[in-house]
């Protein structure tokens, strides 16, 4: 018998949460690096000024924190986190399609990004994940 309280978390949900943590950590690191470089004239010019670079850095740090909070919520079976992760991945998928069409040179990278977003969406909305987020055991029907 398992010591875990509540429904057993599907592997797919754990994978999605791990990817969200990795994404959040990279966003945090990127935002901190950009924040530390915003006073460099080359960096500031690349972003249209130091204030724009600072704003982007703060937004990236905030996004990283949100992604980590989403991951924690997914691990706990929080349905709001599931919806938030779905919205983020839908935007990622749409962005990958748009960028792949607008910049054909990046098509191979955008195809990979789109496939990852699709995989995450499939994992989040599988029957096992649905049972988990509804608090049902693996043998209970979802409806």
mmCIF file of C-alpha atoms in Angstrom:
data_model
loop_
_atom_site.group_PDB
_atom_site.id
_atom_site.type_symbol
_atom_site.label_atom_id
_atom_site.label_comp_id
_atom_site.label_asym_id
_atom_site.label_seq_id
_atom_site.Cartn_x
_atom_site.Cartn_y
_atom_site.Cartn_z
ATOM 1 C CA UNK A 1 0.000 0.000 0.000
ATOM 2 C CA UNK A 2 1.234 3.470 -0.838
ATOM 3 C CA UNK A 3 2.050 6.042 1.850
ATOM 4 C CA UNK A 4 0.925 8.822 -0.487
ATOM 5 C CA UNK A 5 -2.294 10.580 0.420
ATOM 6 C CA UNK A 6 -4.779 11.198 -2.364
ATOM 7 C CA UNK A 7 -4.538 10.061 -5.975
ATOM 8 C CA UNK A 8 -1.281 8.823 -7.470
ATOM 9 C CA UNK A 9 0.384 11.482 -9.620
ATOM 10 C CA UNK A 10 0.849 10.310 -13.229
ATOM 11 C CA UNK A 11 4.382 10.334 -14.628
ATOM 12 C CA UNK A 12 3.267 12.745 -17.362
ATOM 13 C CA UNK A 13 2.264 15.384 -14.802
ATOM 14 C CA UNK A 14 5.615 14.967 -13.040
ATOM 15 C CA UNK A 15 7.436 15.411 -16.368
ATOM 16 C CA UNK A 16 5.446 18.564 -17.173
ATOM 17 C CA UNK A 17 6.177 19.980 -13.709
ATOM 18 C CA UNK A 18 9.889 19.216 -14.115
ATOM 19 C CA UNK A 19 9.916 20.983 -17.484
ATOM 20 C CA UNK A 20 8.147 23.968 -15.896
ATOM 21 C CA UNK A 21 10.803 24.122 -13.148
ATOM 22 C CA UNK A 22 13.606 23.987 -15.729
ATOM 23 C CA UNK A 23 11.904 26.696 -17.783
ATOM 24 C CA UNK A 24 11.367 28.852 -14.699
ATOM 25 C CA UNK A 25 14.974 28.493 -13.583
ATOM 26 C CA UNK A 26 16.247 29.437 -17.045
ATOM 27 C CA UNK A 27 13.948 32.476 -17.060
ATOM 28 C CA UNK A 28 15.214 33.503 -13.617
ATOM 29 C CA UNK A 29 18.837 33.140 -14.696
ATOM 30 C CA UNK A 30 18.225 34.958 -17.975
ATOM 31 C CA UNK A 31 16.432 37.801 -16.219
ATOM 32 C CA UNK A 32 19.153 38.165 -13.606
ATOM 33 C CA UNK A 33 21.873 38.145 -16.272
ATOM 34 C CA UNK A 34 20.007 40.720 -18.349
ATOM 35 C CA UNK A 35 19.436 42.848 -15.259
ATOM 36 C CA UNK A 36 23.136 42.757 -14.446
ATOM 37 C CA UNK A 37 24.022 43.716 -18.030
ATOM 38 C CA UNK A 38 21.408 46.433 -18.569
ATOM 39 C CA UNK A 39 23.880 49.229 -17.824
ATOM 40 C CA UNK A 40 26.224 47.990 -20.577
ATOM 41 C CA UNK A 41 25.728 50.329 -23.578
ATOM 42 C CA UNK A 42 25.792 47.455 -26.074
ATOM 43 C CA UNK A 43 23.091 45.545 -24.198
ATOM 44 C CA UNK A 44 21.008 48.655 -23.625
ATOM 45 C CA UNK A 45 21.216 49.591 -27.315
ATOM 46 C CA UNK A 46 20.197 46.081 -28.367
ATOM 47 C CA UNK A 47 16.973 46.441 -26.382
ATOM 48 C CA UNK A 48 16.260 50.076 -27.170
ATOM 49 C CA UNK A 49 17.587 51.558 -23.953
ATOM 50 C CA UNK A 50 18.497 50.628 -20.399
ATOM 51 C CA UNK A 51 14.939 51.120 -19.125
ATOM 52 C CA UNK A 52 13.563 48.683 -21.705
ATOM 53 C CA UNK A 53 16.272 46.145 -20.840
ATOM 54 C CA UNK A 54 15.458 46.535 -17.145
ATOM 55 C CA UNK A 55 11.731 46.094 -17.779
ATOM 56 C CA UNK A 56 12.341 42.978 -19.850
ATOM 57 C CA UNK A 57 14.659 41.565 -17.183
ATOM 58 C CA UNK A 58 12.086 42.117 -14.430
ATOM 59 C CA UNK A 59 9.352 40.567 -16.582
ATOM 60 C CA UNK A 60 11.535 37.535 -17.289
ATOM 61 C CA UNK A 61 12.291 37.086 -13.581
ATOM 62 C CA UNK A 62 8.582 37.366 -12.771
ATOM 63 C CA UNK A 63 7.740 34.838 -15.488
ATOM 64 C CA UNK A 64 10.331 32.456 -14.039
ATOM 65 C CA UNK A 65 8.769 32.724 -10.597
ATOM 66 C CA UNK A 66 5.302 32.123 -12.052
ATOM 67 C CA UNK A 67 6.532 29.031 -13.910
ATOM 68 C CA UNK A 68 8.006 27.589 -10.715
ATOM 69 C CA UNK A 69 4.737 28.273 -8.863
ATOM 70 C CA UNK A 70 2.820 26.558 -11.687
ATOM 71 C CA UNK A 71 5.126 23.544 -11.367
ATOM 72 C CA UNK A 72 4.508 23.316 -7.610
ATOM 73 C CA UNK A 73 0.776 23.544 -8.233
ATOM 74 C CA UNK A 74 0.920 20.797 -10.860
ATOM 75 C CA UNK A 75 2.731 18.511 -8.441
ATOM 76 C CA UNK A 76 -0.006 19.147 -5.876
ATOM 77 C CA UNK A 77 -2.826 18.522 -8.342
ATOM 78 C CA UNK A 78 -3.999 22.136 -8.481
ATOM 79 C CA UNK A 79 -6.433 22.672 -11.359
ATOM 80 C CA UNK A 80 -5.608 26.391 -11.632
ATOM 81 C CA UNK A 81 -1.996 25.438 -12.279
ATOM 82 C CA UNK A 82 -3.151 22.990 -14.949
ATOM 83 C CA UNK A 83 -5.116 25.755 -16.693
ATOM 84 C CA UNK A 84 -2.194 28.201 -16.353
ATOM 85 C CA UNK A 85 0.229 25.648 -17.823
ATOM 86 C CA UNK A 86 -2.223 25.009 -20.660
ATOM 87 C CA UNK A 87 -2.457 28.727 -21.456
ATOM 88 C CA UNK A 88 1.333 29.128 -21.396
ATOM 89 C CA UNK A 89 1.787 26.149 -23.721
ATOM 90 C CA UNK A 90 -0.951 27.340 -26.069
ATOM 91 C CA UNK A 91 0.855 30.679 -26.401
ATOM 92 C CA UNK A 92 4.141 28.844 -26.893
ATOM 93 C CA UNK A 93 2.614 26.697 -29.625
ATOM 94 C CA UNK A 94 1.044 29.695 -31.376
ATOM 95 C CA UNK A 95 4.305 31.636 -31.098
ATOM 96 C CA UNK A 96 6.312 28.757 -32.536
ATOM 97 C CA UNK A 97 3.964 28.483 -35.501
ATOM 98 C CA UNK A 98 4.036 32.229 -36.109
ATOM 99 C CA UNK A 99 7.821 32.540 -35.789
ATOM 100 C CA UNK A 100 8.357 29.448 -37.971
ATOM 101 C CA UNK A 101 6.278 31.037 -40.727
ATOM 102 C CA UNK A 102 7.703 34.560 -40.298
ATOM 103 C CA UNK A 103 11.336 33.406 -40.014
ATOM 104 C CA UNK A 104 11.788 30.222 -42.084
ATOM 105 C CA UNK A 105 15.457 30.050 -41.022
ATOM 106 C CA UNK A 106 14.263 29.131 -37.512
ATOM 107 C CA UNK A 107 11.755 26.534 -38.708
ATOM 108 C CA UNK A 108 13.606 23.478 -37.382
ATOM 109 C CA UNK A 109 13.899 24.977 -33.893
ATOM 110 C CA UNK A 110 10.281 26.113 -33.928
ATOM 111 C CA UNK A 111 9.089 22.665 -34.993
ATOM 112 C CA UNK A 112 10.838 21.162 -31.963
ATOM 113 C CA UNK A 113 9.366 23.857 -29.711
ATOM 114 C CA UNK A 114 5.884 23.249 -31.125
ATOM 115 C CA UNK A 115 6.218 19.482 -30.645
ATOM 116 C CA UNK A 116 7.295 19.948 -27.023
ATOM 117 C CA UNK A 117 4.310 22.239 -26.394
ATOM 118 C CA UNK A 118 1.992 19.671 -27.974
ATOM 119 C CA UNK A 119 3.498 16.865 -25.881
ATOM 120 C CA UNK A 120 3.035 18.904 -22.718
ATOM 121 C CA UNK A 121 -0.577 19.646 -23.614
ATOM 122 C CA UNK A 122 -1.234 15.972 -24.307
ATOM 123 C CA UNK A 123 0.332 14.973 -20.975
ATOM 124 C CA UNK A 124 -1.651 17.620 -19.082
ATOM 125 C CA UNK A 125 -4.957 16.527 -20.589
ATOM 126 C CA UNK A 126 -4.509 12.739 -20.680
ATOM 127 C CA UNK A 127 -7.100 10.579 -18.944
ATOM 128 C CA UNK A 128 -4.645 9.803 -16.122
ATOM 129 C CA UNK A 129 -3.906 13.500 -15.601
ATOM 130 C CA UNK A 130 -7.598 14.346 -15.635
ATOM 131 C CA UNK A 131 -8.256 11.753 -12.926
ATOM 132 C CA UNK A 132 -5.342 13.134 -10.903
ATOM 133 C CA UNK A 133 -6.525 16.744 -11.103
ATOM 134 C CA UNK A 134 -10.066 15.663 -10.195
ATOM 135 C CA UNK A 135 -8.718 13.798 -7.156
ATOM 136 C CA UNK A 136 -9.797 10.401 -8.464
ATOM 137 C CA UNK A 137 -7.906 7.140 -8.140
ATOM 138 C CA UNK A 138 -6.452 5.585 -11.321
ATOM 139 C CA UNK A 139 -9.295 3.056 -11.565
ATOM 140 C CA UNK A 140 -12.135 5.593 -11.252
ATOM 141 C CA UNK A 141 -13.812 6.936 -14.406
ATOM 142 C CA UNK A 142 -13.432 10.657 -15.144
ATOM 143 C CA UNK A 143 -17.110 11.373 -15.727
#
